[in-house]
Each structure stands twice: as C-alpha cells, then as structure tokens.
C-alpha cells in the first residue's frame, strides 16, 4: 500500500478522533474532569443513529442529527445525575466516578443490544487514483496507487464543518466566549457574572453532540457494537492530552498526529506488529509529555 | 498525626488500626502451617461445594497484597495509580518466562522458581520506577491516565508479541511448587490458601510498620499538602517515588505468586477488571487504613462469591449475568464515591473529603 493511501487513512481516523476529542477536552477544560465514560457516549450516539436510520427509517443526515441530539441529552442527564453533585470534590473522584459509570453504561448497552455488531446500510462510492511514481521504501511505496471512498470524504468533510462551527462558537457567541473564560479561570468568570453552571451544562450537551456525531461516523465506517466507542477512548484521550488538555484547537492537532501515527505505523511496522498500533499512540504521548508536560498547546498542568 | 492520636469520637467509627507484630507472628505461623500441610504425607480432600470458597480465598490473598500496595500509594501518599494490574502482570509474566519449562508458546527458560520470583518482584519495581519517573510530576488524574495507558500498552504487547509472551494463549507449564510438594490437588489448594493468607499478613505487618514510622507520616503529609511538606525540607518526589515503587513491587510479588499457583499466565487474567476490583475494595473499606481496605476487598470478593451461587439459581445466560454483575460493581464504585467518600471504615478528616 502506498504512502498516500496511509496518509488518507490517517486523516480519516484523525477526523473522527478530532470530533470526539474536542468534546472530551472541553469537558476537561471547563468541568475540570477526565471523563473516562466518554467513549460510551460515542456508542450511545451510534446506536441512536442506527435505530433512527433503520427502525424509523430516516435518511442518514437526519439520523445523524437525531444521534447528536440523543447523545447530547444523555450526556446532560448523566452529568446532572452523577458528575454535577460531586463537582466540588476535585478531579480524582470525578475520574473514578466516570470509570464506574463507563462500566455501567457499557454493560447496560450490552444487555440491551447483545454482543453482535450491526451495519449501517449505506452505498459507498470508491474513487480510484493512480499515484505517479512507485518508489518502494521499505515495505511501502513512496506514493503509490490510492483510493478514496465517499465515506472518507464525509468523515473528513464533517470534521471540517465541526472545526469551523466550533471556531465560530468560541469567537463569535456569548456562550463560546464564556466557555473560554471559564476554561481560563472559573473564579474570575463567575465574578464577571457568568452563570458557570449554565455554561457547564452547555458544555455537556455540546460534548455529547460531538460524541454522537463521531459515534455515527465511526459506526458507518466500521460497524455499531458495544465496543464502538470504548475502542476509541484511549486514542481520544491521547489526542486531548497531546494537544494540551482543555484546548479544543490543540485537540484537533493532537487527533491528526495520533491518526497519522496509527496509520503510518501499520504501514511501516512488520505485519506481525500491527496490533501494537494503539500502543504507538501512547508512545507518542509519553514522548511528547516528557519533553513538554503540558502538551502541544496546553496550559501548565504540572502541579509540582 | 498518628492514628493513635485520634479523637475518641472518630475512633468508634473505625476498625482499630492493626497491630503489626501480631500480624507478623500470624503470617509466619500461617506460612509454616501451609508448608506443613503441603509437606506432611496427609491428604486433605476439600468437599465439592467448599472448593469455590477456597478458590476465592486464594484470590483474596493475592488481591489483599495488591490492595495493601495500592493503599500505600493512594491511601497514604495520594498517588492515583489506575494501572495497578500492570505491575501484577509484569510480575506474573517475568516469573512465567523465567521459570516455565517447555511452554509451547512464548519464552520459557526453565530457571528455578525462587530466582524467577525475585526477578518478578524486581521487574515490577523497575517498571514502577520508569512509570513513576515519567508521570509522578503530573497532576493526579494524569498519573491515573498514564498508569491506565501503561496497563493497556502492556496488554497490547503481550497479545501481539506471541514469540515472547505467547500471545492470547499465554505461557503454560509454569512450575507449581506447592502442587509438587503436596502431591494431590486438594491438599495443595488448601496449603496455597493458608500460604497466601500468611504472606498477606506479612505484607500487612511490613506496611503497618512502615506507615506507623515517621516515614509513613511524611507520606500522609504529602497526601494532605505536598507544597507544605516540601517547604519543610522533604524531597516529596523521592518519597512519592519510593511509595510508588514499593506498591509496584508488592503487586509484582502477587503476580509472581499467581503464576506459580495458576501454572499459566495469559492476557485474559490481567484486564482492567483486576484494577477496578482492587480500587473498589480499597474505596469501599476506606483508603488509608490497612484493615479497612482488606475489609472492603472482602465485601467485593464476597459479592463475587454470592453472584456465583446466584447465577446457578437464576436461569439467565452467563453473559447476561456477567453484565449485571459489572453494572452492580460499577454502581457500587459510583455510589461509594458519592455517598461514602471515606469508605465504610475510613476517616473523612484524614482523607480530606466531605461526606
């Protein structure tokens, strides 16, 4: 497989990691917690989208909107039930609660949906391209032939739309500016008259919606199963931390780094080692943290 | 503040802090009894229905060592290690690779098992040192993530490098010293139960001694306020590092013992489930109190026992039942943190949590 092909795979993977990682990192920045149950929000979104697309049935774009709304509501309700009441206790109890909640959600979904994987019924168009030179370096061609599917384009396009919408939200709207203010300094934001609990709720809804979108995209690309979201949580986490936890723009950069590293490591590593690729994401993470403990674009996270 | 200084009104709500000397004597006695049980040519059949209790008891001994080590890290020093299973796994795999004889998958060098066990403890300590050196400077929840990630990476590596770690099959034909000594299976199981209980008590004694010494006071001071502790001239990073490595080494010991008891290691034994069980046990009992964490662990392991019998009584598939059990376990974790953050026998004042 050519290098170009792997870069495309990397961009696709980076795109849905990015969409999810923005939500994840905003929860970190504004609610001040690492939400380990976040992967399950993707799964919930994927299932809601799947039901909307098959049982109702809605066209896929409408199903995506239903999934985003569903995951947003679930995210807000879970936050109100489990996270808001212990908000004052600090990051560690919140993290532990999210790990317990993730276990509960995963198994509730498993009880409801079983272990079998479901597939979205979508027509895929594949565009073939011929690479110009084919210079083999090691196991891969330098450029080589490559293809792009309509799903790839949808994923990358959705990510771009999300980035633009996010940028507009954070720079042009009161809610977005309040979010940035809270991310910088919660106390100062409160003193300036920002309703911090309202903004936190808004972040929960937004993060849930992004998880729902990422979940459906992932479900369309692969399949919908109990492990859809959980299989992504460590990559999402790596992207968010790599980008500097709390920074949405950093998370986007981190996600593409992780996506490309994963895709290229499968190309350059011998076939027997392809399963190690998720470990590669962490290797990158650890290396970056050693050099710059606060991530690529992060504020200082060092306590001592 | 040492535990004996505590005000009377809070004492009543706690299990009394353990007596290290009694535990040490009990532990030594148990180890001797275990060896006698195994070595004397008397066979002791375990009645069928009881064997489940014995098996869970053996596991309790191992998890007890794990939870005591974790409590040194979290309960006493405040280090949030959510990858405890990785040290358990490193100990087990090291012992397996060094001592297994002709396993058909993975490395099996066939060295004597005592050497392998020592190497397992050392390997876990070294891995603890490496993870600690890279992550102990980070914020609490980042340490949790780093350790969680380390466990994930190790799991990934053991599955994928099947030439070394045996892949999903794992490494088999690890020597089982007690089985060889005892001859028959039931006697060996009984001896293992007593032996692990003894080793757990010895661990308990050693840690009680450590945490009651001025050293333990420094650890609790770090937990309470690291900045203040540093300002009185303590190298907090060195103390944190030491506590982290001790906890890791203990987990390595438990892992090594597990390999020598089980006779085989495989990735399936070392999932996040182990970490979650040990954490819930610790939080439920009350972090920072050796006796309390063992009590909490006993409740969780008891739940496992009850659920095993319940599954026989209730006609649902094993998969459904496993899901229900994990939902219950997850909810316990969530509810304990919310309503009983200091645990059943923990001291809210010392842990700095409000109830």
XYZ file of C-alpha atoms in Angstrom:
659
model
C 0.000 0.000 0.000
C 1.299 3.415 -0.872
C 2.202 6.217 1.433
C -0.605 8.426 0.108
C -3.165 5.772 0.970
C -1.925 5.585 4.547
C -1.993 9.347 4.888
C -5.641 9.274 3.750
C -6.468 6.596 6.311
C -4.648 8.671 8.903
C -6.642 11.783 8.027
C -9.914 9.862 8.222
C -9.059 8.362 11.588
C -7.723 11.706 12.794
C -11.021 13.325 11.769
C -13.282 11.293 13.959
C -10.819 11.254 16.804
C -10.725 15.047 16.461
C -14.513 15.457 16.551
C -14.719 13.361 19.712
C -11.575 14.798 21.287
C -12.939 18.363 21.081
C -15.866 17.364 23.302
C -13.618 15.399 25.616
C -11.112 18.203 26.030
C -13.823 20.841 26.591
C -15.205 18.770 29.457
C -11.677 18.688 30.811
C -11.144 22.413 30.378
C -14.446 23.595 31.784
C -15.731 20.923 34.167
C -12.148 20.028 35.138
C -12.515 16.272 34.813
C -11.234 13.443 32.680
C -14.409 11.659 31.607
C -13.457 8.062 31.018
C -17.075 7.161 30.212
C -16.916 9.427 27.161
C -16.269 6.516 24.792
C -19.674 5.150 25.783
C -21.287 8.412 24.652
C -19.998 7.595 21.157
C -21.550 4.141 21.392
C -24.861 5.626 22.540
C -24.773 8.056 19.613
C -24.009 5.239 17.190
C -26.935 3.150 18.448
C -29.383 6.081 18.476
C -28.310 6.922 14.926
C -28.635 3.296 13.875
C -32.139 2.984 15.294
C -33.152 6.264 13.678
C -31.781 5.156 10.310
C -33.219 1.636 10.300
C -36.316 1.495 12.509
C -37.913 4.853 11.711
C -36.337 4.940 8.967
C -34.740 8.325 8.427
C -32.224 9.334 5.775
C -28.668 9.282 7.099
C -28.185 13.048 7.577
C -31.391 13.203 9.631
C -30.307 10.143 11.612
C -27.033 11.915 12.373
C -28.942 14.873 13.796
C -31.123 12.553 15.900
C -27.999 10.801 17.185
C -26.373 14.112 18.094
C -29.492 15.266 19.910
C -29.851 11.914 21.681
C -26.244 11.765 22.831
C -26.385 15.422 23.885
C -29.421 14.774 26.088
C -27.906 11.610 27.548
C -24.667 13.449 28.274
C -26.507 16.238 30.099
C -28.673 13.823 32.112
C -25.683 11.696 33.143
C -23.788 14.815 34.160
C -26.710 16.049 36.247
C -27.162 12.663 37.891
C -23.537 11.717 38.502
C -20.972 14.449 37.932
C -22.527 17.774 38.968
C -23.295 16.583 42.529
C -19.616 15.772 43.152
C -18.189 18.664 41.172
C -16.641 20.207 44.272
C -14.648 17.119 45.256
C -11.888 17.584 42.700
C -10.661 15.706 39.643
C -9.851 12.307 41.136
C -13.316 11.362 42.488
C -14.775 12.601 39.187
C -12.397 10.397 37.190
C -13.156 7.358 39.351
C -16.894 8.004 39.040
C -16.578 8.181 35.265
C -14.733 4.859 35.217
C -17.544 3.268 37.248
C -20.192 4.929 35.085
C -18.444 3.703 31.930
C -18.574 0.148 33.258
C -22.292 0.549 33.960
C -23.129 2.097 30.575
C -21.107 -0.471 28.618
C -22.903 -3.337 30.292
C -26.341 -1.729 30.075
C -25.773 -1.375 26.320
C -24.581 -4.972 26.169
C -27.723 -6.153 27.974
C -29.920 -4.172 25.605
C -28.131 -4.828 22.347
C -26.167 -8.007 22.819
C -22.659 -8.567 21.555
C -23.381 -8.745 17.845
C -22.278 -5.928 15.546
C -24.719 -4.137 13.253
C -24.023 -2.465 9.956
C -25.447 0.748 8.537
C -26.956 0.251 5.117
C -25.033 2.804 3.053
C -23.958 2.864 -0.583
C -20.261 3.512 -0.816
C -18.678 5.067 -3.885
C -14.983 4.399 -4.291
C -12.770 6.745 -6.285
C -9.568 5.160 -7.598
C -6.445 7.200 -8.249
C -3.119 6.310 -9.777
C -0.089 7.516 -7.908
C 2.685 8.876 -10.105
C 5.957 7.212 -9.115
C 6.033 3.971 -7.219
C 9.309 4.072 -5.355
C 9.392 1.399 -2.700
C 10.931 2.472 0.604
C 10.938 -0.465 2.938
C 7.542 -2.118 2.974
C 5.635 0.837 1.428
C 5.659 2.636 -1.875
C 6.586 6.281 -1.718
C 3.315 7.408 -3.250
C 1.637 4.511 -4.976
C -1.970 3.996 -6.083
C -4.691 5.066 -3.709
C -8.438 5.272 -3.339
C -10.890 7.490 -1.509
C -14.412 6.393 -0.605
C -17.441 8.602 -0.242
C -17.431 7.734 3.471
C -13.870 9.021 3.803
C -14.953 12.289 2.249
C -17.994 12.551 4.509
C -15.871 11.985 7.633
C -13.198 14.493 6.653
C -15.833 16.993 5.473
C -17.847 16.651 8.707
C -14.699 17.299 10.698
C -14.023 20.493 8.737
C -17.595 21.682 9.282
C -17.253 20.948 13.011
C -13.970 22.872 13.213
C -15.450 25.930 11.505
C -18.606 25.802 13.640
C -16.518 25.409 16.792
C -14.327 28.340 15.862
C -17.400 30.484 15.222
C -18.936 29.367 18.527
C -15.827 30.134 20.557
C -15.102 33.503 18.984
C -18.483 34.918 17.948
C -21.044 33.842 20.543
C -21.519 34.798 24.187
C -21.760 31.153 25.226
C -18.498 30.314 23.479
C -16.670 33.283 24.923
C -17.983 32.356 28.375
C -16.649 28.832 27.803
C -13.201 30.180 27.013
C -13.330 32.449 30.036
C -14.225 29.514 32.309
C -11.525 27.398 30.810
C -9.003 30.112 31.702
C -10.212 30.919 35.186
C -13.502 29.722 36.664
C -13.495 32.099 39.634
C -12.774 35.122 37.521
C -15.529 34.090 35.116
C -18.013 33.804 37.975
C -17.022 37.186 39.343
C -17.659 38.663 35.902
C -21.244 37.399 36.128
C -21.069 34.256 34.048
C -23.610 31.617 35.072
C -20.993 28.869 35.413
C -23.443 26.034 35.939
C -25.345 27.009 32.806
C -22.123 27.017 30.786
C -21.114 23.640 32.234
C -24.478 22.250 31.136
C -23.944 23.728 27.689
C -20.544 22.023 27.511
C -22.076 18.670 28.500
C -24.670 18.995 25.725
C -22.075 20.101 23.183
C -19.663 17.317 24.131
C -22.478 14.767 23.917
C -23.481 16.025 20.472
C -19.908 15.778 19.200
C -19.642 12.271 20.655
C -22.908 11.360 18.927
C -21.609 12.628 15.589
C -18.287 10.822 15.981
C -20.135 7.664 17.027
C -22.369 7.589 13.939
C -19.446 8.344 11.605
C -17.480 5.556 13.227
C -20.486 3.250 13.029
C -20.955 3.959 9.322
C -17.248 3.433 8.668
C -16.950 0.172 10.619
C -19.968 -1.163 12.493
C -22.158 -0.450 15.503
C -21.391 -2.573 18.546
C -20.875 -2.363 22.279
C -17.180 -1.670 21.781
C -17.585 1.052 19.105
C -16.790 3.899 21.467
C -14.716 2.151 24.093
C -12.222 1.098 21.425
C -11.616 4.801 20.747
C -11.402 6.235 24.246
C -7.658 5.790 24.655
C -6.952 7.441 21.294
C -9.325 10.306 22.154
C -7.577 10.704 25.458
C -4.147 10.606 23.857
C -5.218 13.249 21.323
C -6.658 15.521 24.012
C -3.620 15.278 26.277
C -1.208 15.542 23.369
C -2.924 18.732 22.245
C -2.798 20.111 25.760
C -5.800 19.080 27.806
C -8.516 21.726 27.744
C -7.523 23.225 24.422
C -10.001 22.443 21.591
C -7.602 23.572 18.866
C -4.815 21.532 20.420
C -7.097 18.506 20.486
C -7.624 18.828 16.720
C -3.864 18.906 16.141
C -3.326 16.031 18.597
C -6.020 13.949 16.897
C -4.408 14.214 13.474
C -0.986 13.405 14.931
C -2.459 10.298 16.559
C -4.423 9.350 13.438
C -1.378 9.655 11.183
C 0.902 7.837 13.627
C -1.583 4.962 13.827
C -1.987 4.731 10.057
C 1.691 5.075 9.245
C 2.794 2.671 11.969
C 0.603 -0.042 10.430
C 2.351 0.668 7.131
C 5.922 0.739 8.347
C 5.824 -1.869 11.087
C 6.016 -5.506 10.049
C 2.636 -7.224 9.732
C 3.151 -9.200 12.936
C 3.215 -5.972 14.909
C 0.145 -4.189 13.539
C -1.793 -4.899 16.719
C 0.655 -2.733 18.631
C -0.561 0.390 16.859
C -2.759 1.592 19.721
C 0.292 1.343 21.935
C 2.071 3.549 19.396
C -0.369 6.359 20.169
C 0.720 6.226 23.780
C 4.363 6.029 22.930
C 3.977 9.320 21.079
C 2.014 10.699 24.007
C 4.671 9.717 26.540
C 7.483 11.106 24.392
C 5.700 14.445 23.996
C 4.856 14.649 27.689
C 8.480 14.017 28.595
C 9.567 16.988 26.529
C 6.556 19.204 27.179
C 4.456 18.009 30.136
C 1.539 20.288 29.268
C 1.042 19.037 25.729
C 1.471 20.787 22.398
C -0.835 23.755 23.030
C -1.675 23.309 26.688
C -1.587 25.474 29.712
C 0.574 24.393 32.599
C -0.794 21.126 34.036
C 2.177 20.435 36.254
C 1.163 20.661 39.850
C 4.560 20.401 41.439
C -0.711 12.655 63.051
C -0.530 9.055 64.059
C -3.660 7.050 64.203
C -3.436 6.514 67.957
C -3.786 10.272 68.469
C -7.249 10.245 67.031
C -10.112 11.694 68.996
C -12.366 9.156 70.720
C -15.497 10.105 68.777
C -13.951 9.139 65.472
C -12.322 6.014 66.855
C -15.658 4.361 67.386
C -16.465 4.525 63.688
C -13.291 2.836 62.575
C -11.797 -0.566 62.698
C -8.858 -0.231 65.039
C -5.585 0.154 63.198
C -3.806 -3.144 63.009
C -1.069 -4.409 65.246
C 1.930 -5.137 63.070
C 3.601 -7.542 65.477
C 0.530 -9.769 65.812
C 0.087 -9.812 62.050
C 3.740 -10.723 61.530
C 3.511 -13.589 64.015
C 0.243 -14.784 62.477
C 1.712 -14.531 58.994
C 4.806 -16.538 59.874
C 2.673 -19.149 61.614
C 0.417 -19.408 58.560
C 3.385 -19.850 56.238
C 4.776 -22.629 58.448
C 1.369 -24.305 58.674
C 0.994 -24.049 54.880
C 4.328 -25.766 54.319
C 3.449 -28.446 56.866
C 0.080 -29.059 55.211
C 1.797 -29.412 51.871
C 4.736 -31.442 53.055
C 3.190 -33.895 55.523
C 2.021 -37.036 53.781
C -1.578 -36.401 54.854
C -4.095 -35.710 52.135
C -6.965 -33.360 52.836
C -9.873 -33.642 50.416
C -11.941 -30.467 50.118
C -15.697 -31.146 49.902
C -17.018 -30.126 46.476
C -19.209 -27.159 47.464
C -16.395 -25.715 49.555
C -13.832 -25.585 46.766
C -15.350 -22.359 45.390
C -14.746 -20.712 48.764
C -11.163 -21.925 48.814
C -10.513 -20.639 45.290
C -11.962 -17.211 46.060
C -9.976 -17.254 49.314
C -6.746 -17.868 47.414
C -7.596 -14.963 45.132
C -8.393 -12.852 48.193
C -4.878 -13.471 49.496
C -3.355 -12.227 46.242
C -5.716 -9.284 45.854
C -5.083 -8.494 49.511
C -1.394 -7.988 48.737
C -2.428 -5.880 45.726
C -4.808 -3.706 47.709
C -2.280 -3.144 50.510
C 0.296 -1.978 47.968
C -2.249 0.232 46.222
C -3.312 1.694 49.539
C 0.294 2.612 50.308
C 0.278 4.541 47.030
C -3.204 6.078 47.157
C -4.449 5.875 50.733
C -1.217 7.017 52.313
C 0.570 9.038 49.662
C -2.288 10.152 47.415
C -0.863 8.714 44.190
C -3.675 7.772 41.831
C -2.458 4.587 40.208
C -5.175 3.231 37.981
C -2.959 0.699 36.254
C -2.160 -1.489 39.228
C -2.793 -4.579 37.128
C 0.274 -3.799 35.005
C 2.638 -4.475 37.928
C 0.705 -7.624 38.774
C 1.053 -8.703 35.136
C 4.752 -7.818 34.895
C 5.488 -9.915 37.981
C 3.460 -12.830 36.643
C 4.943 -12.722 33.141
C 8.510 -12.395 34.433
C 8.068 -15.442 36.640
C 6.399 -17.296 33.787
C 9.098 -16.560 31.227
C 11.963 -17.362 33.563
C 10.609 -20.476 35.218
C 8.315 -22.170 32.685
C 9.639 -25.398 31.229
C 8.978 -26.043 27.527
C 5.853 -23.969 27.171
C 4.663 -24.366 23.580
C 4.209 -20.625 23.257
C 6.347 -17.743 24.460
C 9.701 -17.718 26.205
C 10.295 -20.451 28.779
C 13.782 -20.520 30.230
C 13.311 -23.109 32.950
C 15.257 -21.381 35.726
C 14.449 -22.312 39.342
C 11.241 -20.656 40.529
C 12.647 -18.811 43.590
C 15.028 -16.943 41.295
C 12.130 -16.177 38.955
C 10.004 -14.877 41.816
C 12.730 -12.493 42.949
C 13.194 -11.356 39.347
C 9.431 -10.812 39.052
C 9.382 -8.518 42.076
C 12.398 -6.613 40.767
C 10.946 -6.298 37.257
C 7.686 -4.886 38.627
C 9.671 -2.443 40.772
C 11.692 -1.315 37.759
C 8.553 -0.805 35.652
C 7.089 1.124 38.588
C 10.228 3.258 38.669
C 10.048 4.010 34.955
C 6.343 4.919 35.037
C 6.887 6.926 38.205
C 9.842 8.816 36.748
C 7.784 9.868 33.742
C 4.438 10.591 35.406
C 4.747 11.416 39.107
C 5.300 15.090 38.316
C 1.975 15.290 36.508
C -1.350 16.205 38.048
C -3.188 13.395 39.914
C -5.629 12.478 37.201
C -2.880 12.463 34.598
C -0.970 9.935 36.658
C -4.134 7.833 36.619
C -4.290 8.072 32.851
C -0.572 7.346 32.410
C -0.813 4.199 34.536
C -4.036 3.157 32.836
C -2.291 3.607 29.493
C 0.733 1.624 30.684
C -1.567 -1.284 31.540
C -3.183 -1.034 28.118
C 0.191 -0.971 26.366
C 1.456 -3.976 28.295
C -1.751 -5.861 27.498
C -1.327 -4.969 23.842
C 2.308 -6.072 23.841
C 1.580 -9.434 25.469
C -1.163 -10.147 22.929
C 0.916 -9.146 19.923
C 4.439 -10.373 20.609
C 3.476 -14.018 20.707
C 7.049 -15.173 20.187
C 7.970 -13.710 23.572
C 4.744 -13.573 25.586
C 2.754 -16.360 23.960
C 0.037 -14.074 22.562
C -3.504 -14.876 23.596
C -2.507 -18.397 24.639
C -0.027 -17.064 27.139
C 2.717 -19.094 28.760
C 1.952 -22.512 30.139
C 3.824 -25.182 32.139
C 4.999 -22.843 34.865
C 6.172 -24.893 37.845
C 3.682 -25.151 40.722
C 5.925 -25.736 43.727
C 3.138 -26.388 46.221
C 1.484 -28.949 43.931
C 4.759 -30.784 43.572
C 5.290 -30.715 47.322
C 1.776 -31.777 48.222
C 1.125 -34.433 45.672
C -2.639 -34.168 45.468
C -4.639 -31.232 44.191
C -6.889 -30.523 47.181
C -4.066 -30.513 49.701
C -2.076 -28.146 47.508
C -5.077 -25.819 47.180
C -5.565 -25.761 50.928
C -1.854 -25.147 51.501
C -1.968 -22.328 48.930
C -4.880 -20.717 50.759
C -3.034 -20.752 54.072
C 0.252 -19.685 52.481
C -1.240 -16.701 50.653
C -3.141 -15.659 53.765
C 0.176 -15.804 55.641
C 2.006 -13.768 53.014
C -0.815 -11.231 53.043
C -0.460 -10.929 56.820
C 3.302 -10.487 56.475
C 2.711 -7.739 53.907
C 0.219 -6.195 56.301
C 2.781 -6.300 59.104
C 5.539 -4.779 56.983
C 3.300 -1.971 55.714
C 1.902 -1.261 59.173
C 5.436 -0.876 60.426
C 6.316 1.370 57.504
C 3.287 3.629 57.815
C 3.472 3.947 61.605
C 7.085 5.020 61.378
C 7.903 8.695 60.812
C 8.287 7.692 57.189
C 4.546 6.998 56.963
C 3.816 10.366 58.497
C 5.733 12.050 55.686
C 3.693 10.075 53.148
C 0.412 11.221 54.736
C 1.723 14.764 54.886
C 2.361 14.593 51.131
C -1.160 13.388 50.657
C -2.576 16.191 52.743
C -0.481 19.012 51.275
C 2.515 18.402 49.103
C 3.604 22.011 48.927
C 3.767 22.402 52.699
C 5.623 19.114 53.037
C 8.196 20.270 50.534
C 8.558 23.582 52.268
C 9.680 21.844 55.465
C 12.546 20.337 53.530
C 11.268 16.913 52.488
C 12.077 15.749 48.980
C 8.480 14.847 48.220
C 9.267 13.428 44.796
C 11.673 10.918 46.317
C 9.077 9.805 48.888
C 6.377 9.541 46.238
C 8.703 7.576 44.015
C 9.580 5.182 46.837
C 5.927 4.621 47.769
C 5.066 4.034 44.128
C 7.892 1.537 43.650
C 7.056 -0.332 46.891
C 3.441 -0.670 45.787
C 4.544 -1.853 42.351
C 6.955 -4.396 43.844
C 4.203 -5.805 46.068
C 1.928 -6.134 43.038
C 4.795 -7.890 41.262
C 5.081 -10.311 44.171
C 1.354 -11.025 43.988
C 1.677 -11.553 40.228
C 4.583 -13.926 40.627
C 2.696 -15.909 43.269
C -0.311 -16.021 40.949
C 1.825 -17.500 38.142
C 3.289 -20.131 40.469
C -0.173 -21.021 41.787
C -2.015 -20.987 38.476
C 0.693 -22.663 36.391
C -0.161 -20.464 33.410
C -0.419 -16.796 32.506
C -2.430 -15.217 29.673
C -3.583 -11.680 28.839
C -7.130 -12.559 29.905
C -6.047 -12.772 33.555
C -4.721 -9.208 33.558
C -7.564 -6.931 32.473
C -8.759 -3.618 33.890
C -11.230 -5.725 35.886
C -8.419 -6.514 38.345
C -7.647 -2.831 38.833
C -11.322 -1.954 39.277
C -11.897 -4.726 41.838
C -8.926 -3.668 43.925
C -9.861 0.015 43.724
C -13.461 -0.583 44.744
C -12.313 -2.752 47.635
C -9.987 -0.004 48.805
C -12.530 2.832 48.467
C -15.365 0.801 49.957
C -13.368 -0.131 53.048
C -11.685 3.209 53.498
C -8.395 4.228 51.927
C -5.527 4.916 54.285
C -6.349 2.162 56.752
C -4.799 -1.256 56.154
C -7.512 -3.182 57.937
C -10.302 -1.232 56.279
C -9.086 -1.848 52.736
C -8.898 -5.584 53.396
C -12.430 -5.398 54.820
C -13.667 -3.598 51.715
C -11.955 -6.124 49.476
C -13.594 -8.938 51.425
C -17.017 -7.405 50.731
C -16.332 -7.166 46.997
C -14.905 -10.687 46.828
C -17.887 -11.874 48.871
C -20.153 -10.315 46.265
C -18.311 -12.301 43.620
C -18.950 -15.461 45.622
C -22.628 -14.668 46.122
C -23.054 -13.835 42.448
C -21.511 -17.166 41.505
C -24.134 -19.021 43.529
C -26.883 -16.683 42.390
C -26.049 -17.446 38.777
C -26.691 -21.118 39.442
C -30.073 -20.267 40.953
C -31.265 -17.696 38.415
C -31.807 -19.037 34.897
C -30.080 -16.443 32.725
C -27.095 -16.878 30.457
C -23.640 -16.419 31.902
C -23.097 -13.402 29.612
C -26.217 -11.615 30.876
C -25.243 -12.394 34.412
C -21.723 -11.085 33.923
C -23.144 -7.819 32.584
C -25.495 -7.457 35.534
C -22.627 -8.114 37.926
C -20.459 -5.451 36.269
C -23.357 -2.962 36.391
C -23.628 -3.621 40.121
C -19.862 -3.271 40.584
C -19.808 -0.002 38.616
C -22.743 1.397 40.573
C -21.049 0.481 43.865
C -17.982 2.470 42.764
C -20.114 5.470 41.779
C -22.269 5.380 44.914
C -19.369 4.898 47.321
C -17.603 7.959 45.930
C -20.791 9.989 46.122
C -22.212 8.977 49.480
C -19.350 7.454 51.412
C -16.167 9.006 50.013
C -14.120 7.992 53.041
C -15.325 4.396 52.821
C -17.080 2.323 55.466
C -14.260 2.429 57.996
C -12.250 5.345 56.646
C -11.715 8.633 58.403
C -13.143 11.579 56.425
C -10.960 14.065 58.289
C -7.734 12.342 57.446
C -8.680 11.763 53.820
C -9.791 15.363 53.452
C -13.181 14.535 51.951
C -16.557 15.838 52.996
C -19.412 13.449 53.382
